[in-house]
Coordinates of C-alpha atoms and ligand atoms in Angstrom, one line a residue:
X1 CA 198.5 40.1 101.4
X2 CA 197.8 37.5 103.7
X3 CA 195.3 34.7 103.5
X4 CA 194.7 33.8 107.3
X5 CA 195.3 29.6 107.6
X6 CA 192.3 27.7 107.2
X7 CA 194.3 24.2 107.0
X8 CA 195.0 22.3 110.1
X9 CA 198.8 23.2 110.6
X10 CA 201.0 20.5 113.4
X11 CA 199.6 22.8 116.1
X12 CA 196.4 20.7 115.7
X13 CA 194.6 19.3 118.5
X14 CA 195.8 21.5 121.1
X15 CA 193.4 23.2 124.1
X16 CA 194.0 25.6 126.3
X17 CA 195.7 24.3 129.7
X18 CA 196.6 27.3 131.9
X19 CA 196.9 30.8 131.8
X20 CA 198.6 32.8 134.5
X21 CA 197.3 36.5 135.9
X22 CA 200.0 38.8 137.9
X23 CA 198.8 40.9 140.7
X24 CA 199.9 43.6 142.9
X25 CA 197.9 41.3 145.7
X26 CA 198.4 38.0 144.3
X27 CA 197.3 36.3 147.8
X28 CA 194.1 38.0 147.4
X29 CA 193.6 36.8 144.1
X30 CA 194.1 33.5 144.8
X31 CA 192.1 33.5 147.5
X32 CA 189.2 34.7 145.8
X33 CA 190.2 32.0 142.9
X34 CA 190.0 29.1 145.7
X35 CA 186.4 30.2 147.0
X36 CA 184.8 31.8 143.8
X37 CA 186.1 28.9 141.6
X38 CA 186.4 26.0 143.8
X39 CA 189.7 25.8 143.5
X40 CA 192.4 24.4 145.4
X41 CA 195.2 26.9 146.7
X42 CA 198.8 26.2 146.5
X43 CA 202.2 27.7 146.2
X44 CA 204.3 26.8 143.7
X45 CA 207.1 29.7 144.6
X46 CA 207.7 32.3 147.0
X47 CA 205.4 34.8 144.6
X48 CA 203.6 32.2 142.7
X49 CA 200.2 30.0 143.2
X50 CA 198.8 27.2 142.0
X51 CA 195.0 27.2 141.6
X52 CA 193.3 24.5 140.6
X53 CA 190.3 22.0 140.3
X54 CA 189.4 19.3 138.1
X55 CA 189.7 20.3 134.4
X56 CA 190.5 23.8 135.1
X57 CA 194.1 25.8 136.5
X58 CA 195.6 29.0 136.6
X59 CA 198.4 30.3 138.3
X60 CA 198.7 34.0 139.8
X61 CA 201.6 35.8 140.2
X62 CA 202.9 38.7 142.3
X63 CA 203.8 41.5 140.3
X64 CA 203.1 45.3 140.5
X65 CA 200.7 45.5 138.6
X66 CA 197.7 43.3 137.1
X67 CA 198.9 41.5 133.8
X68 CA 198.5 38.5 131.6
X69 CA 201.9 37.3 131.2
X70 CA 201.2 34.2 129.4
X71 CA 198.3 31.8 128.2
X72 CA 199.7 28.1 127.8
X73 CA 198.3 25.3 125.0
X74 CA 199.1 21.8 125.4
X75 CA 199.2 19.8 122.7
X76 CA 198.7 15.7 122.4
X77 CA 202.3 13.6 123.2
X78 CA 205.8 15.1 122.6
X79 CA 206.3 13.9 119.2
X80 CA 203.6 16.6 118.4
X81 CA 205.3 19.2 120.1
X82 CA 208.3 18.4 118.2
X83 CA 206.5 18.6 114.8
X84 CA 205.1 22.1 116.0
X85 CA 208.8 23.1 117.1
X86 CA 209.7 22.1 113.7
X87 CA 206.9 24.0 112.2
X88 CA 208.3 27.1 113.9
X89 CA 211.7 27.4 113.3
X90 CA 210.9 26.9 109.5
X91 CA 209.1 30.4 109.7
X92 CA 212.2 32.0 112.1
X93 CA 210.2 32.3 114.9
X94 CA 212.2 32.6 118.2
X95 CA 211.3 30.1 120.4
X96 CA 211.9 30.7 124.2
X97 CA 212.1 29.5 127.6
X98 CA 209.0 28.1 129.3
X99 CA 207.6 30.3 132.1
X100 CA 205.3 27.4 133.5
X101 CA 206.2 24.8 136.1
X102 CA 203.5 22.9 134.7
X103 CA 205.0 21.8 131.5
X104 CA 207.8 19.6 130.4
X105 CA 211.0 20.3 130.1
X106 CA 210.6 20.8 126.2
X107 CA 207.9 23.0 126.7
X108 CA 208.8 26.4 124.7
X109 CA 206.6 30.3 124.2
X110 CA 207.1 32.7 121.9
X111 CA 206.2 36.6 121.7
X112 CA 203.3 37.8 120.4
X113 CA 202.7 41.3 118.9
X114 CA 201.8 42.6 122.3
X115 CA 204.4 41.1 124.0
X116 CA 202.7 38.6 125.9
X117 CA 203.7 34.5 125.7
X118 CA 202.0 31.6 124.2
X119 CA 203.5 28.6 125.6
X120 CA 203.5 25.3 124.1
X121 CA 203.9 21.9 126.0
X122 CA 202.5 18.6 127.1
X123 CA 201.4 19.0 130.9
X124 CA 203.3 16.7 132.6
X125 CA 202.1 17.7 136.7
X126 CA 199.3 15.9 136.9
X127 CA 196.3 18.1 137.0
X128 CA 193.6 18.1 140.0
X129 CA 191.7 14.7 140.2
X130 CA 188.8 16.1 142.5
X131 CA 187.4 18.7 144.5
X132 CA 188.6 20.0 147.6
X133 CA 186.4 18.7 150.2
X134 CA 184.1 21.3 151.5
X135 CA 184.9 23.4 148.6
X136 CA 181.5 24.0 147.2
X137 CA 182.4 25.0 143.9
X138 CA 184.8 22.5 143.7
X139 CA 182.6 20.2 141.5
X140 CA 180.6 22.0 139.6
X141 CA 181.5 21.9 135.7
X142 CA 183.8 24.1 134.6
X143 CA 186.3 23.3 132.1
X144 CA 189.3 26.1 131.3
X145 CA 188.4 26.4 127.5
X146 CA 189.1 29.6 126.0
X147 CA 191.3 33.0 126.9
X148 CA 191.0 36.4 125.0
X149 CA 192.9 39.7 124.9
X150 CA 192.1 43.2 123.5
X151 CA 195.0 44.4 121.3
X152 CA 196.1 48.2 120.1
X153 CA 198.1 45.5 117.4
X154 CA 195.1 44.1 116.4
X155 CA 196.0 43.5 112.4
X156 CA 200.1 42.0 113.9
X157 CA 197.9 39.9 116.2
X158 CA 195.8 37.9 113.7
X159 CA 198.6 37.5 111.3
X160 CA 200.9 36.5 114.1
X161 CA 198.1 33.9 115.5
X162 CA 197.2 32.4 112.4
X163 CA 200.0 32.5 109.4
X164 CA 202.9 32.5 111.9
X165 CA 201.6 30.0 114.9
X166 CA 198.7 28.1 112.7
X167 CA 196.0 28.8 114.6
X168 CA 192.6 28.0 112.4
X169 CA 190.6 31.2 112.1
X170 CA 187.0 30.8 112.8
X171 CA 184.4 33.6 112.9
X172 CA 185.4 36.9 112.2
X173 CA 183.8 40.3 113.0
X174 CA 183.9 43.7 110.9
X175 CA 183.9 47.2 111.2
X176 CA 179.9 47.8 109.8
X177 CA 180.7 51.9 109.6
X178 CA 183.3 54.6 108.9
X179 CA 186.0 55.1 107.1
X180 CA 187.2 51.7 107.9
X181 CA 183.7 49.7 107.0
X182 CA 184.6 46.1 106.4
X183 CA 188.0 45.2 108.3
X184 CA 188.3 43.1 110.9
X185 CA 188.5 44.1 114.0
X186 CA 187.5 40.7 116.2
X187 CA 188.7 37.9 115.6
X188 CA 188.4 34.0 117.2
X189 CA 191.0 31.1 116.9
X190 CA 190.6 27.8 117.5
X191 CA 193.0 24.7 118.1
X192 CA 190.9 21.9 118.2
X193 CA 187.3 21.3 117.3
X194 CA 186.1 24.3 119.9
X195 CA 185.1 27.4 118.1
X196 CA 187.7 28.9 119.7
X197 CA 190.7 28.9 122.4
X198 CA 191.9 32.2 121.7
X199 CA 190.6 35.3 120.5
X200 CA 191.8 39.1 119.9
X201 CA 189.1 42.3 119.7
X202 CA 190.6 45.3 118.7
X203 CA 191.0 48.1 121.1
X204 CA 192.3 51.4 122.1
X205 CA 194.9 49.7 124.7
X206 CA 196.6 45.7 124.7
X207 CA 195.3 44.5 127.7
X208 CA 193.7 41.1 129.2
X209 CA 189.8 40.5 128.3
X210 CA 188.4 37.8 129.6
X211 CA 189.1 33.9 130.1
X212 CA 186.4 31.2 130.0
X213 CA 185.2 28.3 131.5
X214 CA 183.1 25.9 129.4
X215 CA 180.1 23.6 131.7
X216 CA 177.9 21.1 130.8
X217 CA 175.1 22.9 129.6
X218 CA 172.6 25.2 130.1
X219 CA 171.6 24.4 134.4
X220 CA 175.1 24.6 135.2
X221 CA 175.0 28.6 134.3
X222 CA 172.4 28.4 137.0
X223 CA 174.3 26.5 139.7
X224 CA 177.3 28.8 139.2
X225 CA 174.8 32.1 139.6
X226 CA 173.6 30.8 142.1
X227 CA 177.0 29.9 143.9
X228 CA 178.4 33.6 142.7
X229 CA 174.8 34.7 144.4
X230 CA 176.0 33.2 148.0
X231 CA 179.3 34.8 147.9
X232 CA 177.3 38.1 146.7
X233 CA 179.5 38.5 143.5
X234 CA 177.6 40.2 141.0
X235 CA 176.9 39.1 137.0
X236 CA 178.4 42.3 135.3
X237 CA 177.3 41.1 131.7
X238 CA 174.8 38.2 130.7
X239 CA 173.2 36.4 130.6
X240 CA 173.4 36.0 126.8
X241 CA 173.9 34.3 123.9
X242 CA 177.3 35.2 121.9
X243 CA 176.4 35.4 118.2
X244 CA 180.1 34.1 117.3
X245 CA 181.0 30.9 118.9
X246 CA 176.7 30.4 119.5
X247 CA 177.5 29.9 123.4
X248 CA 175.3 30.6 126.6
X249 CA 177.3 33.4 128.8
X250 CA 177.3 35.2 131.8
X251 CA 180.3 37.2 133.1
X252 CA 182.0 38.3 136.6
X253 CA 184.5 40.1 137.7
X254 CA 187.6 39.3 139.9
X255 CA 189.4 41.9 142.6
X256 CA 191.6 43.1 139.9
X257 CA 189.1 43.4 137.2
X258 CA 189.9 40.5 135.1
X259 CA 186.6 39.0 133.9
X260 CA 185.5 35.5 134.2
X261 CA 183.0 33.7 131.8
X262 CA 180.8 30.9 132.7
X263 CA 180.3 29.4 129.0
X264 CA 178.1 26.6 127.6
X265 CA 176.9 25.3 124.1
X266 CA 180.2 26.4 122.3
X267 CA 180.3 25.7 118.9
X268 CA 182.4 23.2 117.5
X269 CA 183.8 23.3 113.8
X270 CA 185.6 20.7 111.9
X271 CA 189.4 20.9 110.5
X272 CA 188.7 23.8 107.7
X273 CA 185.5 24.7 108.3
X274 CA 185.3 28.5 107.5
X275 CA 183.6 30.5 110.2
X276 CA 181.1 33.5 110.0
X277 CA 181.5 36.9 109.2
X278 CA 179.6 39.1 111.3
X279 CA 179.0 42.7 110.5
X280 CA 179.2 44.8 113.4
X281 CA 180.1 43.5 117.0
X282 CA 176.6 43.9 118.5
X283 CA 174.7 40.8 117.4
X284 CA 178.7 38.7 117.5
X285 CA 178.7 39.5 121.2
X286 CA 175.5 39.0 122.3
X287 CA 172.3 38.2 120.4
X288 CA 169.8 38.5 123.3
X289 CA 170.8 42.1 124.5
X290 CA 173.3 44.9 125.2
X291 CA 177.0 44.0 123.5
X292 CA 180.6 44.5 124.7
X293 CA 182.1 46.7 122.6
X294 CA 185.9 46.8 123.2
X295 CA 187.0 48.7 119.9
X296 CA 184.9 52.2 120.6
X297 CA 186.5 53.6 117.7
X298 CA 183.9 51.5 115.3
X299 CA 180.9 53.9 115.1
X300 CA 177.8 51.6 115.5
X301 CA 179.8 48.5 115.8
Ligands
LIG401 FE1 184.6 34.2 125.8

């Protein structure tokens, strides 16, 4: 039995830094990252780019198909990152090579459950100081805060997130029906004092969900609908009110399918705190209207 860390463990304060996306059109996907996002377009390898604005990165990839490879944290200073090193090796996990270009050289990832990377480091490229000029999205708050993922390996997930890699578990979601009334199927990690960097719903298939940027508040939801508006992107879900996490949302979609989240309000919780339970992912996902319910084996959930 397994008790889920609720004590701050050396990976505390990290945040989310970067996350990279593969595509089988990765130059259209960056593309639509530098007008949709405001962010500026670079290469960083023959197959790889570099998209970025202030507080917010992500690097796409050229693969055959669309993926999540890897979502990277970066913690405080290196001496933190050695302590976390430390931390896990004493619980045999194999630590690997870092995939990012953005880290230091004693950046490391490790494999989760669904054989995607986490990847640890200190960012040591600096990251963008301002907008590209005449890049009108380019300023407008939006701060890379939180990436999830829907998981076939939901149970392997949590454990692997929270006893193996010390994430603190926040709210948690339950099955409200069925044979399986009362076990978790949603879960959201944090790293720091947001309600959560990293999350995991339970689904038929592993696959990416969604990544998040966190604004200012309420008007800057606005701006950005108004900015996806111009370019004639459409909201697919939102705007709403997530029950978990308590955050303002809307949500698009990008050429391949991933979807983007335009956050505000998130919750913050202190070292410890214990998070919600909610019963039932309708009200968790959205408490002003229609939910997104990823694990459609959960009857009225
Ligand atoms: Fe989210």
């Amino acid at each position: 039995m397994t008790t889920h860390r609720l004590e701050a463990s050396p990976l505390w304060p990290a945040r989310l830094d970067h996350i990279r996306y593969d595509s089988p059109d990765a130059a259209r996907l960056a593309d639509f990252y530098g007008r949709t996002m405001g962010m500026a377009v670079s290469t960083l390898g023959p197959a790889e780019f570099l998209l970025e604005a202030p507080s917010r990165t992500i690097v796409v990839g050229q693969a055959g198909a669309a993926a999540h490879p890897y979502s990277a944290f970066a913690l405080a200073d290196g001496r933190q990152l050695e302590t976390y090193r430390a931390f896990l090796k004493e619980r045999g996990v194999t630590l690997l090579p870092s995939p990012t270009p953005l880290f230091g050289s004693d950046a490391f990832a490790v494999r989760d459950p669904d054989d995607r990377l986490a990847v640890f480091g200190t960012r040591t490229r600096p990251a963008a100081a301002a907008a590209t000029p005449g890049n009108v999205a380019g300023d407008l708050p939006g701060m890379l805060q939180h990436v999830v993922v829907a998981s076939s390996r939901f149970a392997a997930m949590l454990a692997f997130y929270t006893d193996t890699l010390g994430f603190m578990l926040s709210d948690t979601v339950h099955k409200d029906s069925g044979p399986e009334a009362g076990q978790v199927n949603v879960c959201f990690l944090r790293s720091d004092e947001m309600h959560h960097s990293f999350a995991v719903f339970q689904a038929p298939q592993s696959r990416a969900d969604h990544h998040a940027y966190e604004t200012t508040g309420w008007n800057d939801l606005k701006l950005w609908a108004d900015h996806f508006g111009t370019l004639e992107i459409p909201i697919w879900w939102g705007p709403g009110r997530h029950g978990a996490g308590n955050n303002l949302f809307f949500m698009i979609k990008d050429p391949d399918g991933n979807n983007i989240e335009i956050s505000a309000e998130l919750e913050t919780m202190a070292k410890g705190q214990p998070g919600k339970k909610w019963m039932g992912a309708r009200r968790a996902t959205n408490l002003w209207g229609e939910p997104w319910i990823r694990d459609t084996a959960a009857a009225s959930s």
